[in-house]
PDB file of N, CA and C in Angstrom:
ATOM      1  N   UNK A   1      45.415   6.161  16.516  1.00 46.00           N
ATOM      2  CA  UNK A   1      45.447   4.831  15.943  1.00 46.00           C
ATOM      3  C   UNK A   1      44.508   4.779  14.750  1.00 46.00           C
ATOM      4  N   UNK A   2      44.918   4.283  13.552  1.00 52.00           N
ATOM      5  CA  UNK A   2      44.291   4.367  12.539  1.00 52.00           C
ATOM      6  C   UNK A   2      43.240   2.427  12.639  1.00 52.00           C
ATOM      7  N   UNK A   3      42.339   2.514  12.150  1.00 48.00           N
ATOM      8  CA  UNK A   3      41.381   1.404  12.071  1.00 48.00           C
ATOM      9  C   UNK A   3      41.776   0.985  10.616  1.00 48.00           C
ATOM     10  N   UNK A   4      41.079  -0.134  10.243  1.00 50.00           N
ATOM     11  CA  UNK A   4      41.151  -1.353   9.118  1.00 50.00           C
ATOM     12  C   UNK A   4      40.550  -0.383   8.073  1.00 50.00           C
ATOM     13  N   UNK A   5      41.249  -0.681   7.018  1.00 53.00           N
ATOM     14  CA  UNK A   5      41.097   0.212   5.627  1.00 53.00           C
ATOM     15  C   UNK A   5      39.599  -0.485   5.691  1.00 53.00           C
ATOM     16  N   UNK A   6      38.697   0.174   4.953  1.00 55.00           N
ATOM     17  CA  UNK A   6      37.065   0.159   4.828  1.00 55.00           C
ATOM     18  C   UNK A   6      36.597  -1.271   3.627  1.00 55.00           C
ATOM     19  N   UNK A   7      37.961  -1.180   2.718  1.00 52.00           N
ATOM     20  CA  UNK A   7      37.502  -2.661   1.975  1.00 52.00           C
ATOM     21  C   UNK A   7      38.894  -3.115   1.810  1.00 52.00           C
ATOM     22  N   UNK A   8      39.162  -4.135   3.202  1.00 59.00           N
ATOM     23  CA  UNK A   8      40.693  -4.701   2.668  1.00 59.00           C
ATOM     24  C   UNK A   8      41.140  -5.013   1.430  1.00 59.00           C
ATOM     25  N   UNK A   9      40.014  -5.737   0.448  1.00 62.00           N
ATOM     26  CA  UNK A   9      40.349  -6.102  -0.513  1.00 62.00           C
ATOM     27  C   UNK A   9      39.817  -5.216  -1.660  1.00 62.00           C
ATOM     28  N   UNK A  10      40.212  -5.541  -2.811  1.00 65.00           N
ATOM     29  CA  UNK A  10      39.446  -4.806  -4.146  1.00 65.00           C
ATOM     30  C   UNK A  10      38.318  -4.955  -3.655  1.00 65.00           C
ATOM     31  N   UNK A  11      37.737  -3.863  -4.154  1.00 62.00           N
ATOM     32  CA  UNK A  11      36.063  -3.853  -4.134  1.00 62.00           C
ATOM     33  C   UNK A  11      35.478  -4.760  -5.347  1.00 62.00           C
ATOM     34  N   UNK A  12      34.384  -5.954  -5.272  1.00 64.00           N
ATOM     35  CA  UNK A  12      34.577  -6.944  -5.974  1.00 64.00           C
ATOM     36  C   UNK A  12      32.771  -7.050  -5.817  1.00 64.00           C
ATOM     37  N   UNK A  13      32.144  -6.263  -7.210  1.00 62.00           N
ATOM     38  CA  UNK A  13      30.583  -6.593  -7.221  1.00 62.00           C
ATOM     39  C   UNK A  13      29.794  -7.664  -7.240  1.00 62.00           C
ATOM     40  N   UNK A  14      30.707  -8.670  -7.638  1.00 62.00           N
ATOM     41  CA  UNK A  14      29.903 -10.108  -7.365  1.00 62.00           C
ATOM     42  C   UNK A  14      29.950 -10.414  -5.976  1.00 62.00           C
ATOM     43  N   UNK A  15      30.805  -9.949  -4.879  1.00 58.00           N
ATOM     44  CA  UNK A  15      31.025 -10.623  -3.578  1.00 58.00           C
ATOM     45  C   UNK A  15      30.308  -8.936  -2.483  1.00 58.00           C
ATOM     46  N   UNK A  16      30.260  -7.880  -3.158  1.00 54.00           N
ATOM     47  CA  UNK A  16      30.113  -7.019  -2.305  1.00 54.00           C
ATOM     48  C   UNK A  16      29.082  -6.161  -2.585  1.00 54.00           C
ATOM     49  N   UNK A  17      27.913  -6.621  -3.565  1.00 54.00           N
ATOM     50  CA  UNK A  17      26.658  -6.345  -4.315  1.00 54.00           C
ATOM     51  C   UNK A  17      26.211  -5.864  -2.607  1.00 54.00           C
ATOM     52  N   UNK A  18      25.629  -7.051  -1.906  1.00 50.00           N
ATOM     53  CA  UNK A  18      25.030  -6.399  -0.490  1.00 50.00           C
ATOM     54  C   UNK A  18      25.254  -5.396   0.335  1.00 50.00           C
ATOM     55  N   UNK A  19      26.687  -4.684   0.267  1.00 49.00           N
ATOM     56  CA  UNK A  19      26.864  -3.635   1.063  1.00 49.00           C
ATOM     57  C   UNK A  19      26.300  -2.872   0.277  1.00 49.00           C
ATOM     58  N   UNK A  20      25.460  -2.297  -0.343  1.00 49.00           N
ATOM     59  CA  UNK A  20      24.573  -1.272  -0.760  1.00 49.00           C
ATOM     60  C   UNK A  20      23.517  -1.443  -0.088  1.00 49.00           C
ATOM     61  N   UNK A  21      23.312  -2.446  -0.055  1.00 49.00           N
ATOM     62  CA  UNK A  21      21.597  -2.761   0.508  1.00 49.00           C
ATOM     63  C   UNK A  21      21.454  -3.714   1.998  1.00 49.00           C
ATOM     64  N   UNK A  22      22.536  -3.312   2.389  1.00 50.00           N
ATOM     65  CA  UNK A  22      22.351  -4.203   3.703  1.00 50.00           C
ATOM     66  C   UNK A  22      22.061  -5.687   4.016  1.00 50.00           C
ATOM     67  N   UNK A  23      21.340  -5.845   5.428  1.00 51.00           N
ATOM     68  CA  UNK A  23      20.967  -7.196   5.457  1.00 51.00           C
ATOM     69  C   UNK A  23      19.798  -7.190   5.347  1.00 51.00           C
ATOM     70  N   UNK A  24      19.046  -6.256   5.056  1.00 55.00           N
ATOM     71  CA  UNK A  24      17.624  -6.340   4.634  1.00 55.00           C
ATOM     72  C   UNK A  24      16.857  -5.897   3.677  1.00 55.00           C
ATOM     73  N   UNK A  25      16.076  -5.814   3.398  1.00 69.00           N
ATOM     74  CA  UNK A  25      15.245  -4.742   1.609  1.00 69.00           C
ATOM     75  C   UNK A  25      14.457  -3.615   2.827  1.00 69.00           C
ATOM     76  N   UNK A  26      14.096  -3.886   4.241  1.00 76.00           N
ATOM     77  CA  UNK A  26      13.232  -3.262   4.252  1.00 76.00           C
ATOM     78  C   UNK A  26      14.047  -1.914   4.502  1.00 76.00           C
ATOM     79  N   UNK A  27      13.303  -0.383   5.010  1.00 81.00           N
ATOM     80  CA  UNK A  27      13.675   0.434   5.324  1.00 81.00           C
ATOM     81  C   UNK A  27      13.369   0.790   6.734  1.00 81.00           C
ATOM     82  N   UNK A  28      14.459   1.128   7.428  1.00 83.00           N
ATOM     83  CA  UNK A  28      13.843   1.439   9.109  1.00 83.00           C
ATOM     84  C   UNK A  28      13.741   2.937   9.476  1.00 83.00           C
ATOM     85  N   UNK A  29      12.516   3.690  10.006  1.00 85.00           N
ATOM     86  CA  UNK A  29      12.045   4.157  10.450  1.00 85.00           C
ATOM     87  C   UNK A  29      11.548   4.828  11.611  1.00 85.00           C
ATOM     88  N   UNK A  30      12.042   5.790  11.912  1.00 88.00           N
ATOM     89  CA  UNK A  30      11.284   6.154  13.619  1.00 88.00           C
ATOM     90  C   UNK A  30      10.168   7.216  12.919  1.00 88.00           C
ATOM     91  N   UNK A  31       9.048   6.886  14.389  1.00 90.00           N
ATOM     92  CA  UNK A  31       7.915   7.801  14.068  1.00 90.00           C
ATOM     93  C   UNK A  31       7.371   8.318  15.377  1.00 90.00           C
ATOM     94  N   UNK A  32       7.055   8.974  15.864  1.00 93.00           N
ATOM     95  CA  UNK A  32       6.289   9.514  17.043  1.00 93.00           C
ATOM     96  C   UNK A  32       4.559   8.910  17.139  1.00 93.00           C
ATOM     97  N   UNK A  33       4.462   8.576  18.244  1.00 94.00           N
ATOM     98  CA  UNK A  33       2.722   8.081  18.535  1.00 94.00           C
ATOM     99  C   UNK A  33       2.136   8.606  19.800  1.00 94.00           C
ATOM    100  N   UNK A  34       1.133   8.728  19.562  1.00 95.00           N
ATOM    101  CA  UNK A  34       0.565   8.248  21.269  1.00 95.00           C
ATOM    102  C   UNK A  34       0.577   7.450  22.018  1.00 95.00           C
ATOM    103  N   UNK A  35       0.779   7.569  23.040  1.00 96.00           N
ATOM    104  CA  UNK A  35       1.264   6.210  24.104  1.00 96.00           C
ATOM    105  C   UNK A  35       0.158   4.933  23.899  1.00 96.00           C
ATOM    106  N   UNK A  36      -1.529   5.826  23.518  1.00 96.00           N
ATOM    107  CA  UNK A  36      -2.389   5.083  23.249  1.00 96.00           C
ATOM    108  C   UNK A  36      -2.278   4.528  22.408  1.00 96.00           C
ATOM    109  N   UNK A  37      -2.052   4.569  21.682  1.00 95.00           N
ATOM    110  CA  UNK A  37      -1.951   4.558  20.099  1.00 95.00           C
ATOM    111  C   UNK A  37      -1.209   3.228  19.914  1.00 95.00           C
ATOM    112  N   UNK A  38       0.392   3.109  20.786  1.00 95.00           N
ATOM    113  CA  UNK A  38       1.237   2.784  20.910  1.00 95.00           C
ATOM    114  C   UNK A  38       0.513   0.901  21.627  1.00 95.00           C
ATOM    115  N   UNK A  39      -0.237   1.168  22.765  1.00 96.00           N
ATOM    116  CA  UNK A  39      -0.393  -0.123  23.602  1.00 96.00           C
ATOM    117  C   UNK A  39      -1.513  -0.063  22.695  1.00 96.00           C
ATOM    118  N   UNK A  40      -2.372   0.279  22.076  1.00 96.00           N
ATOM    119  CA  UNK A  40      -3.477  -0.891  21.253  1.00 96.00           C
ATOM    120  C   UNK A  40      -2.599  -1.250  19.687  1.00 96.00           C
ATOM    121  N   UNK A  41      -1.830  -0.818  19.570  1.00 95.00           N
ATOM    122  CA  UNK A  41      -0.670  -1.390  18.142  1.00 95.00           C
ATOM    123  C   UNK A  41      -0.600  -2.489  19.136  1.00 95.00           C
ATOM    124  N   UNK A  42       0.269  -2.449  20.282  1.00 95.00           N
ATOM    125  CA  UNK A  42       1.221  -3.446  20.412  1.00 95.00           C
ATOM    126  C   UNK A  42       0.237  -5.112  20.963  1.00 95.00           C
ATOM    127  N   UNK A  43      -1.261  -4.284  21.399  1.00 96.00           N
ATOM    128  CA  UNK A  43      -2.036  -5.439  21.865  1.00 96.00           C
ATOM    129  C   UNK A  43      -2.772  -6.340  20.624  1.00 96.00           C
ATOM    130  N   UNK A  44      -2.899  -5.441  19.523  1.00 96.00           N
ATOM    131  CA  UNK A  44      -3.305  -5.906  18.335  1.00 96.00           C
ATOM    132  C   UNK A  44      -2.155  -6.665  17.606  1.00 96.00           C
ATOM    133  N   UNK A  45      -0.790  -6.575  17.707  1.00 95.00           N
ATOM    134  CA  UNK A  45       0.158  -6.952  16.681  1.00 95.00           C
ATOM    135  C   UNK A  45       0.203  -8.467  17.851  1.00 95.00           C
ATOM    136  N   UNK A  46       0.076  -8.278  19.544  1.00 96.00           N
ATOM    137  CA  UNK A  46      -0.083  -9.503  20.163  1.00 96.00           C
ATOM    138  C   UNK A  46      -1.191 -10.520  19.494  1.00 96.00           C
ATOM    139  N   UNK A  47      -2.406 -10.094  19.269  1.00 96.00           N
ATOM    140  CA  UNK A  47      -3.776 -11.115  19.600  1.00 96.00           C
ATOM    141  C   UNK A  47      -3.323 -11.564  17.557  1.00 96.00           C
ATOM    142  N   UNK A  48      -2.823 -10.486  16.687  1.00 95.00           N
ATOM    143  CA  UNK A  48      -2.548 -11.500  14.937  1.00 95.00           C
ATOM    144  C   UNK A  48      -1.206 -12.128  15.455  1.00 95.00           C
ATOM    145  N   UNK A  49      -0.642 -12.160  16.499  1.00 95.00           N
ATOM    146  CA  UNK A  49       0.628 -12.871  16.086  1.00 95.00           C
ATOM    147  C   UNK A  49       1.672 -12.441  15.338  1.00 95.00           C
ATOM    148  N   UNK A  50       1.980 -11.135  15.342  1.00 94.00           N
ATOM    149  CA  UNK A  50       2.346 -10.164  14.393  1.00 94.00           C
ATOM    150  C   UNK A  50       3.777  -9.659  14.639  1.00 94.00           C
ATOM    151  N   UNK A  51       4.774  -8.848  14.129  1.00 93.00           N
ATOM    152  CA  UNK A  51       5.522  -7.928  14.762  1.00 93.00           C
ATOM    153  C   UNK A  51       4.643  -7.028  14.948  1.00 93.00           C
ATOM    154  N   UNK A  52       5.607  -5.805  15.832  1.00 92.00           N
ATOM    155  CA  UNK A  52       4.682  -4.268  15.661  1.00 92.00           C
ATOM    156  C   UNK A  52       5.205  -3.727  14.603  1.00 92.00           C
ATOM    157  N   UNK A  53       6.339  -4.039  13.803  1.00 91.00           N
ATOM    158  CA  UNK A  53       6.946  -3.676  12.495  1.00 91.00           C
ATOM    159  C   UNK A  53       6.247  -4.041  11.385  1.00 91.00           C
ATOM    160  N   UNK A  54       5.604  -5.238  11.634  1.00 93.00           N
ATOM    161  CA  UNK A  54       4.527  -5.740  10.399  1.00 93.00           C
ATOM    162  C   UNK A  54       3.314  -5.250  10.394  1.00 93.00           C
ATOM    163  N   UNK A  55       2.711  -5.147  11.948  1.00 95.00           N
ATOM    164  CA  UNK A  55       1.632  -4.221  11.930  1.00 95.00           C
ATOM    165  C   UNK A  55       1.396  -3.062  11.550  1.00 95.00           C
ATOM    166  N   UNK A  56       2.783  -2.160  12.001  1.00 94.00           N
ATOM    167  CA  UNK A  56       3.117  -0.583  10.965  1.00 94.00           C
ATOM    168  C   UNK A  56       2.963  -0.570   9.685  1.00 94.00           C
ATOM    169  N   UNK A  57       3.422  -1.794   9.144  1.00 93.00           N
ATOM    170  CA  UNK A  57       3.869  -1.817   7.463  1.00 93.00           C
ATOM    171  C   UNK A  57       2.540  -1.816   7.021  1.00 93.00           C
ATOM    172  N   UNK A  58       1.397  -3.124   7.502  1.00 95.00           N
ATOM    173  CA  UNK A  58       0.409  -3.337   6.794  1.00 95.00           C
ATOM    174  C   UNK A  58      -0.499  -1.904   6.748  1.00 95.00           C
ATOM    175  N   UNK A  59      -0.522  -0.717   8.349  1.00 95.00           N
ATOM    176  CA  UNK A  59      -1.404  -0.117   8.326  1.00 95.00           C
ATOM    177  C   UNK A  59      -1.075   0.966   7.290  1.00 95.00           C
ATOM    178  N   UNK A  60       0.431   1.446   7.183  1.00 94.00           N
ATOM    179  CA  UNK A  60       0.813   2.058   6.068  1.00 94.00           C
ATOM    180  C   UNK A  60       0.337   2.057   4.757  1.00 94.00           C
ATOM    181  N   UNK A  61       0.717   0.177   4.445  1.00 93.00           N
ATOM    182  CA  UNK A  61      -0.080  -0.062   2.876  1.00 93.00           C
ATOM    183  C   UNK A  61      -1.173   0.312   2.894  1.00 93.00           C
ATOM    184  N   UNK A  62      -2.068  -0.118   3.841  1.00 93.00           N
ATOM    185  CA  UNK A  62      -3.617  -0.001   3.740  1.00 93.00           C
ATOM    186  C   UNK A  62      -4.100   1.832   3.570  1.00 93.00           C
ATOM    187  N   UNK A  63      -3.128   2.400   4.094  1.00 92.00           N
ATOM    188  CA  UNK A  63      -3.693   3.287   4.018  1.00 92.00           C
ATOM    189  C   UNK A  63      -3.020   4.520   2.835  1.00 92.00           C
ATOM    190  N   UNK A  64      -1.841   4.003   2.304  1.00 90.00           N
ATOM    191  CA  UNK A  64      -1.827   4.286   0.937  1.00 90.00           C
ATOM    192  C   UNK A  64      -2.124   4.155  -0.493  1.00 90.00           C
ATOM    193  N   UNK A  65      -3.008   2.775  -0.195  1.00 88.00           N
ATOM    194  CA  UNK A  65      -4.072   2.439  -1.060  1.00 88.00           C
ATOM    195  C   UNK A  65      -4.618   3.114  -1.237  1.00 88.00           C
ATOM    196  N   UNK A  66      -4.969   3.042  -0.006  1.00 85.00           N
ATOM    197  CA  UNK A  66      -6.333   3.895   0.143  1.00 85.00           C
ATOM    198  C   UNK A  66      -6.672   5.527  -0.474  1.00 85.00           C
ATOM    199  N   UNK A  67      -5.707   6.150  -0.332  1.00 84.00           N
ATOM    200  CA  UNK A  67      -5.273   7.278  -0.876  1.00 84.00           C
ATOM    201  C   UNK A  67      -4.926   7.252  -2.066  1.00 84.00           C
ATOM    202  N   UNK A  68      -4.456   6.441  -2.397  1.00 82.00           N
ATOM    203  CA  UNK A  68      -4.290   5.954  -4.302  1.00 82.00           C
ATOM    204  C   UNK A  68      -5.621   5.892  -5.414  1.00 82.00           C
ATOM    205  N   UNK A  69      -6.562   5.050  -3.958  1.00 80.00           N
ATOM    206  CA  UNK A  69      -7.624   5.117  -5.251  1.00 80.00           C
ATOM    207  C   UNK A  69      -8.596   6.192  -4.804  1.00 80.00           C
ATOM    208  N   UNK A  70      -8.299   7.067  -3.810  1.00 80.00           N
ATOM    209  CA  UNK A  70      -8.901   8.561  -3.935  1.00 80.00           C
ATOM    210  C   UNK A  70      -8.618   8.935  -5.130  1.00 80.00           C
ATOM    211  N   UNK A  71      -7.242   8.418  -5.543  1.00 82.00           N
ATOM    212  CA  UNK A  71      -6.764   9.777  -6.703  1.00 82.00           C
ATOM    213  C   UNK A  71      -7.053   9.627  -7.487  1.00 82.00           C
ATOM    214  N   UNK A  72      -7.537   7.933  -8.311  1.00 85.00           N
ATOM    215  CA  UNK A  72      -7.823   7.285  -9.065  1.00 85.00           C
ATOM    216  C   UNK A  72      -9.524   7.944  -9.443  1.00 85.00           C
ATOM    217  N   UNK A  73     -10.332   7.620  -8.312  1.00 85.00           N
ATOM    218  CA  UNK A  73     -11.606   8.360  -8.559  1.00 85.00           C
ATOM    219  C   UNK A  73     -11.748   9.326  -8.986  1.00 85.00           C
ATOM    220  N   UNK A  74     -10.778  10.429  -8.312  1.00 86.00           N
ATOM    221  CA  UNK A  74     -11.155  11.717  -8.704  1.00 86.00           C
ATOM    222  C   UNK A  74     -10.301  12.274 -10.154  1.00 86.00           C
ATOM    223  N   UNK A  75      -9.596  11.113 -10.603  1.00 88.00           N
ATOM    224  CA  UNK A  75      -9.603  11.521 -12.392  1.00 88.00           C
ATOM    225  C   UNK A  75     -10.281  10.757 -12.965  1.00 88.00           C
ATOM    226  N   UNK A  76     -11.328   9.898 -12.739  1.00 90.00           N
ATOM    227  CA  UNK A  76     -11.921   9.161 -13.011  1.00 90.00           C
ATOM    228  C   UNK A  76     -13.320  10.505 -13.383  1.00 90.00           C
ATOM    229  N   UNK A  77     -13.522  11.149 -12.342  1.00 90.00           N
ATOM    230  CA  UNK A  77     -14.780  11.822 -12.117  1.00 90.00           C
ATOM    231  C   UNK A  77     -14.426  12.775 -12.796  1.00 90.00           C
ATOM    232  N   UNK A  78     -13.389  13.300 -13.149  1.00 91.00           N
ATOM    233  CA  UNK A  78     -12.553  14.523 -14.303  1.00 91.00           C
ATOM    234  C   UNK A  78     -12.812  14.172 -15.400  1.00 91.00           C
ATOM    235  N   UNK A  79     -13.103  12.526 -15.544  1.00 91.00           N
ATOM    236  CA  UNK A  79     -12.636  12.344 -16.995  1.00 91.00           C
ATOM    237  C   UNK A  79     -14.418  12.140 -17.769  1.00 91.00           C
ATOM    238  N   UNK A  80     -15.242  11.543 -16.674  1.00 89.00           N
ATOM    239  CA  UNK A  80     -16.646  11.641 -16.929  1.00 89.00           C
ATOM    240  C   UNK A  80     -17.639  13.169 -16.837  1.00 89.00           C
ATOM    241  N   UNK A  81     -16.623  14.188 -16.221  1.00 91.00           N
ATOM    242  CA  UNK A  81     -17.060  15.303 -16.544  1.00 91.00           C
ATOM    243  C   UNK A  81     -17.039  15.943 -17.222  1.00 91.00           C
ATOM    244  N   UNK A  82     -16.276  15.600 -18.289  1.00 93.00           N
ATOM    245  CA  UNK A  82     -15.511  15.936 -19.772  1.00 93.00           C
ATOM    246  C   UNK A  82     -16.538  15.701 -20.975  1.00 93.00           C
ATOM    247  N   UNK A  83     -16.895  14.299 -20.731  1.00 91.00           N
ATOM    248  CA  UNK A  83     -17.974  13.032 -21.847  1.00 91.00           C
ATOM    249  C   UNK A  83     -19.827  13.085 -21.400  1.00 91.00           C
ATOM    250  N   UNK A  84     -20.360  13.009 -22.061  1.00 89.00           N
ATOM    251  CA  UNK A  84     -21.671  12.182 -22.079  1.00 89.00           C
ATOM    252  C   UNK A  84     -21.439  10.755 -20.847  1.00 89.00           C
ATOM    253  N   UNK A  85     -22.104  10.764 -19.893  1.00 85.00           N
ATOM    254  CA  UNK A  85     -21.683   9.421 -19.274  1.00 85.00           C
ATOM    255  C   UNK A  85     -23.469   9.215 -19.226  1.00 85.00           C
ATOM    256  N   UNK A  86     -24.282   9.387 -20.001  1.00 87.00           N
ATOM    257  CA  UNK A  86     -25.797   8.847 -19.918  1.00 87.00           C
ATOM    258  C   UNK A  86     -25.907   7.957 -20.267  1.00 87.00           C
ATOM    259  N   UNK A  87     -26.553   7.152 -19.752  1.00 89.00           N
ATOM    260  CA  UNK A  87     -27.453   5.610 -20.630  1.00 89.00           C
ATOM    261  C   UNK A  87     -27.916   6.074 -21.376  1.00 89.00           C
ATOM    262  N   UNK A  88     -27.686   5.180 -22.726  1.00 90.00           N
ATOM    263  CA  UNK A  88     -28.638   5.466 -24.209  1.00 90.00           C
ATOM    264  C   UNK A  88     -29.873   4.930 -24.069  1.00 90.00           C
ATOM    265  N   UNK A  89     -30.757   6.062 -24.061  1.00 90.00           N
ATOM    266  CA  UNK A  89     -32.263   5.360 -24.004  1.00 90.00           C
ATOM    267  C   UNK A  89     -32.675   3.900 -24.072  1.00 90.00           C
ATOM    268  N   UNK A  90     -32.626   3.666 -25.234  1.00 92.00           N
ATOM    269  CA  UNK A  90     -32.901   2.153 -25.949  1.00 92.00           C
ATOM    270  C   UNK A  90     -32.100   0.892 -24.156  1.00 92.00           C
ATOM    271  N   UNK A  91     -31.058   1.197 -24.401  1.00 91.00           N
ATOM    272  CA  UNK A  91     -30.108   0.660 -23.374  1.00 91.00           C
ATOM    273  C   UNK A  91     -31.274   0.459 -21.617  1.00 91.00           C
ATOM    274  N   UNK A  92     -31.644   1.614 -21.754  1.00 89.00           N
ATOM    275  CA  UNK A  92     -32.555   2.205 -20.438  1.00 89.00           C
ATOM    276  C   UNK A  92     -33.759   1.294 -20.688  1.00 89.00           C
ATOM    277  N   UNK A  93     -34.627   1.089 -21.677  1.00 90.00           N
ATOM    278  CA  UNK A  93     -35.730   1.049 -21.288  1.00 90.00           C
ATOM    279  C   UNK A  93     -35.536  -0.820 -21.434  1.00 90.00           C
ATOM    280  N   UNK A  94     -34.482  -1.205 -22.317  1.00 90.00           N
ATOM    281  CA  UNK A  94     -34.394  -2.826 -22.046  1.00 90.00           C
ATOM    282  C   UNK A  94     -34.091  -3.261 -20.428  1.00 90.00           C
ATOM    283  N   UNK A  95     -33.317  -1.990 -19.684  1.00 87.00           N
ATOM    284  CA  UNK A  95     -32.870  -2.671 -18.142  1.00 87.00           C
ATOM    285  C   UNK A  95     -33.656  -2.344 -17.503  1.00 87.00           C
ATOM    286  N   UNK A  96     -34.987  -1.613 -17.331  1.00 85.00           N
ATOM    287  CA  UNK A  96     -36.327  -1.363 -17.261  1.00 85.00           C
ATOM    288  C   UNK A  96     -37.284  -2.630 -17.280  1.00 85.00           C
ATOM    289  N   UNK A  97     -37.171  -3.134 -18.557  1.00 87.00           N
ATOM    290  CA  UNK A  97     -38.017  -4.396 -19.035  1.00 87.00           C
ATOM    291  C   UNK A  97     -37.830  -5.341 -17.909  1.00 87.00           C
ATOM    292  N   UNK A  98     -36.446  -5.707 -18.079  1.00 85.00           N
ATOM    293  CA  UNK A  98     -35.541  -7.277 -17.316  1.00 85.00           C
ATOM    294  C   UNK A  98     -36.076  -6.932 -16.034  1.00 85.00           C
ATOM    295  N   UNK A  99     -35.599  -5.463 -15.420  1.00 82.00           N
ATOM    296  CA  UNK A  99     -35.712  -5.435 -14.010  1.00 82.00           C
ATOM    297  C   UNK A  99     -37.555  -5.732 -13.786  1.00 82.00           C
ATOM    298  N   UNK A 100     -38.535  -5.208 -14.217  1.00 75.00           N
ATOM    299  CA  UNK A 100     -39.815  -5.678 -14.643  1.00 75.00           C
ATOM    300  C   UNK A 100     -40.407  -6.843 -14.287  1.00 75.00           C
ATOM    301  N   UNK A 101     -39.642  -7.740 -15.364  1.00 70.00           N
ATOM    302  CA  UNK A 101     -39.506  -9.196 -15.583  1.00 70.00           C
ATOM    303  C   UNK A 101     -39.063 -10.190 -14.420  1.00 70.00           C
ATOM    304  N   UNK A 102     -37.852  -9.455 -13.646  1.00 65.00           N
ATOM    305  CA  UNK A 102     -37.696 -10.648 -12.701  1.00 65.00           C
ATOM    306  C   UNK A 102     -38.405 -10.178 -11.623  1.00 65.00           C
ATOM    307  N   UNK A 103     -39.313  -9.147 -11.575  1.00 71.00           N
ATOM    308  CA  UNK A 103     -39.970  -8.526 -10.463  1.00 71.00           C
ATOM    309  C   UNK A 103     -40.986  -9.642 -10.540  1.00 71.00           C
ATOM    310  N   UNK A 104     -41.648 -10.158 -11.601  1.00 60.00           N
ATOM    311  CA  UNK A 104     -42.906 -10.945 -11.544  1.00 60.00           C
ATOM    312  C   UNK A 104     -42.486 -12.563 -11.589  1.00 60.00           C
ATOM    313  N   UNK A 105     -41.007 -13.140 -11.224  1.00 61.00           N
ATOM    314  CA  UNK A 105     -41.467 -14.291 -10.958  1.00 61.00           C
ATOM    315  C   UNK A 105     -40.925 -14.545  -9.334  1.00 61.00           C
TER     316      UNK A 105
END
């Protein structure tokens, strides 16, 4: 028995834009955990009021940030290893003075 042709009608991008992208933007995922791992997610995504899908997402972001601005630093620290990164004297001995200054009131 043959089933229903896949688009009865013309395929029509103003009406059938969503079958590319589903009913959602997000992307779904399986991942392996520890069982531990697993009941303090699910007791933590309880006590914010959370999904455990939202709790995954946020710890993800957080922790590809996080890794972002590793990378960020360390061309940061490439790029000051390249240059002069000293205080210009003059510069030094005025933040010397100030710091001085508010020491005595």
């Amino acid at each position: 028995m043959k089933g229903p042709p896949l688009f009865p009608r013309p395929w029509n991008p103003a009406l059938d834009v969503w079958y590319d992208y589903g009913y959602t933007k997000d992307v779904k995922t399986a991942i392996s955990i520890p069982n531990s791992v697993y009941e303090a997610a699910q007791r933590l995504a309880a006590r914010l009021g959370i999904s455990r899908s939202e709790l995954y997402a946020r710890a993800v972001e957080t922790f590809v940030k996080r890794h972002e601005n590793e990378n960020l630093t360390a061309r940061i620290n490439q790029v000051c290893a390249k240059i002069d990164t000293s205080i210009d004297p003059a510069l030094r001995d005025a933040q010397g003075a100030s710091l001085r200054e508010d020491e005595r009131k």
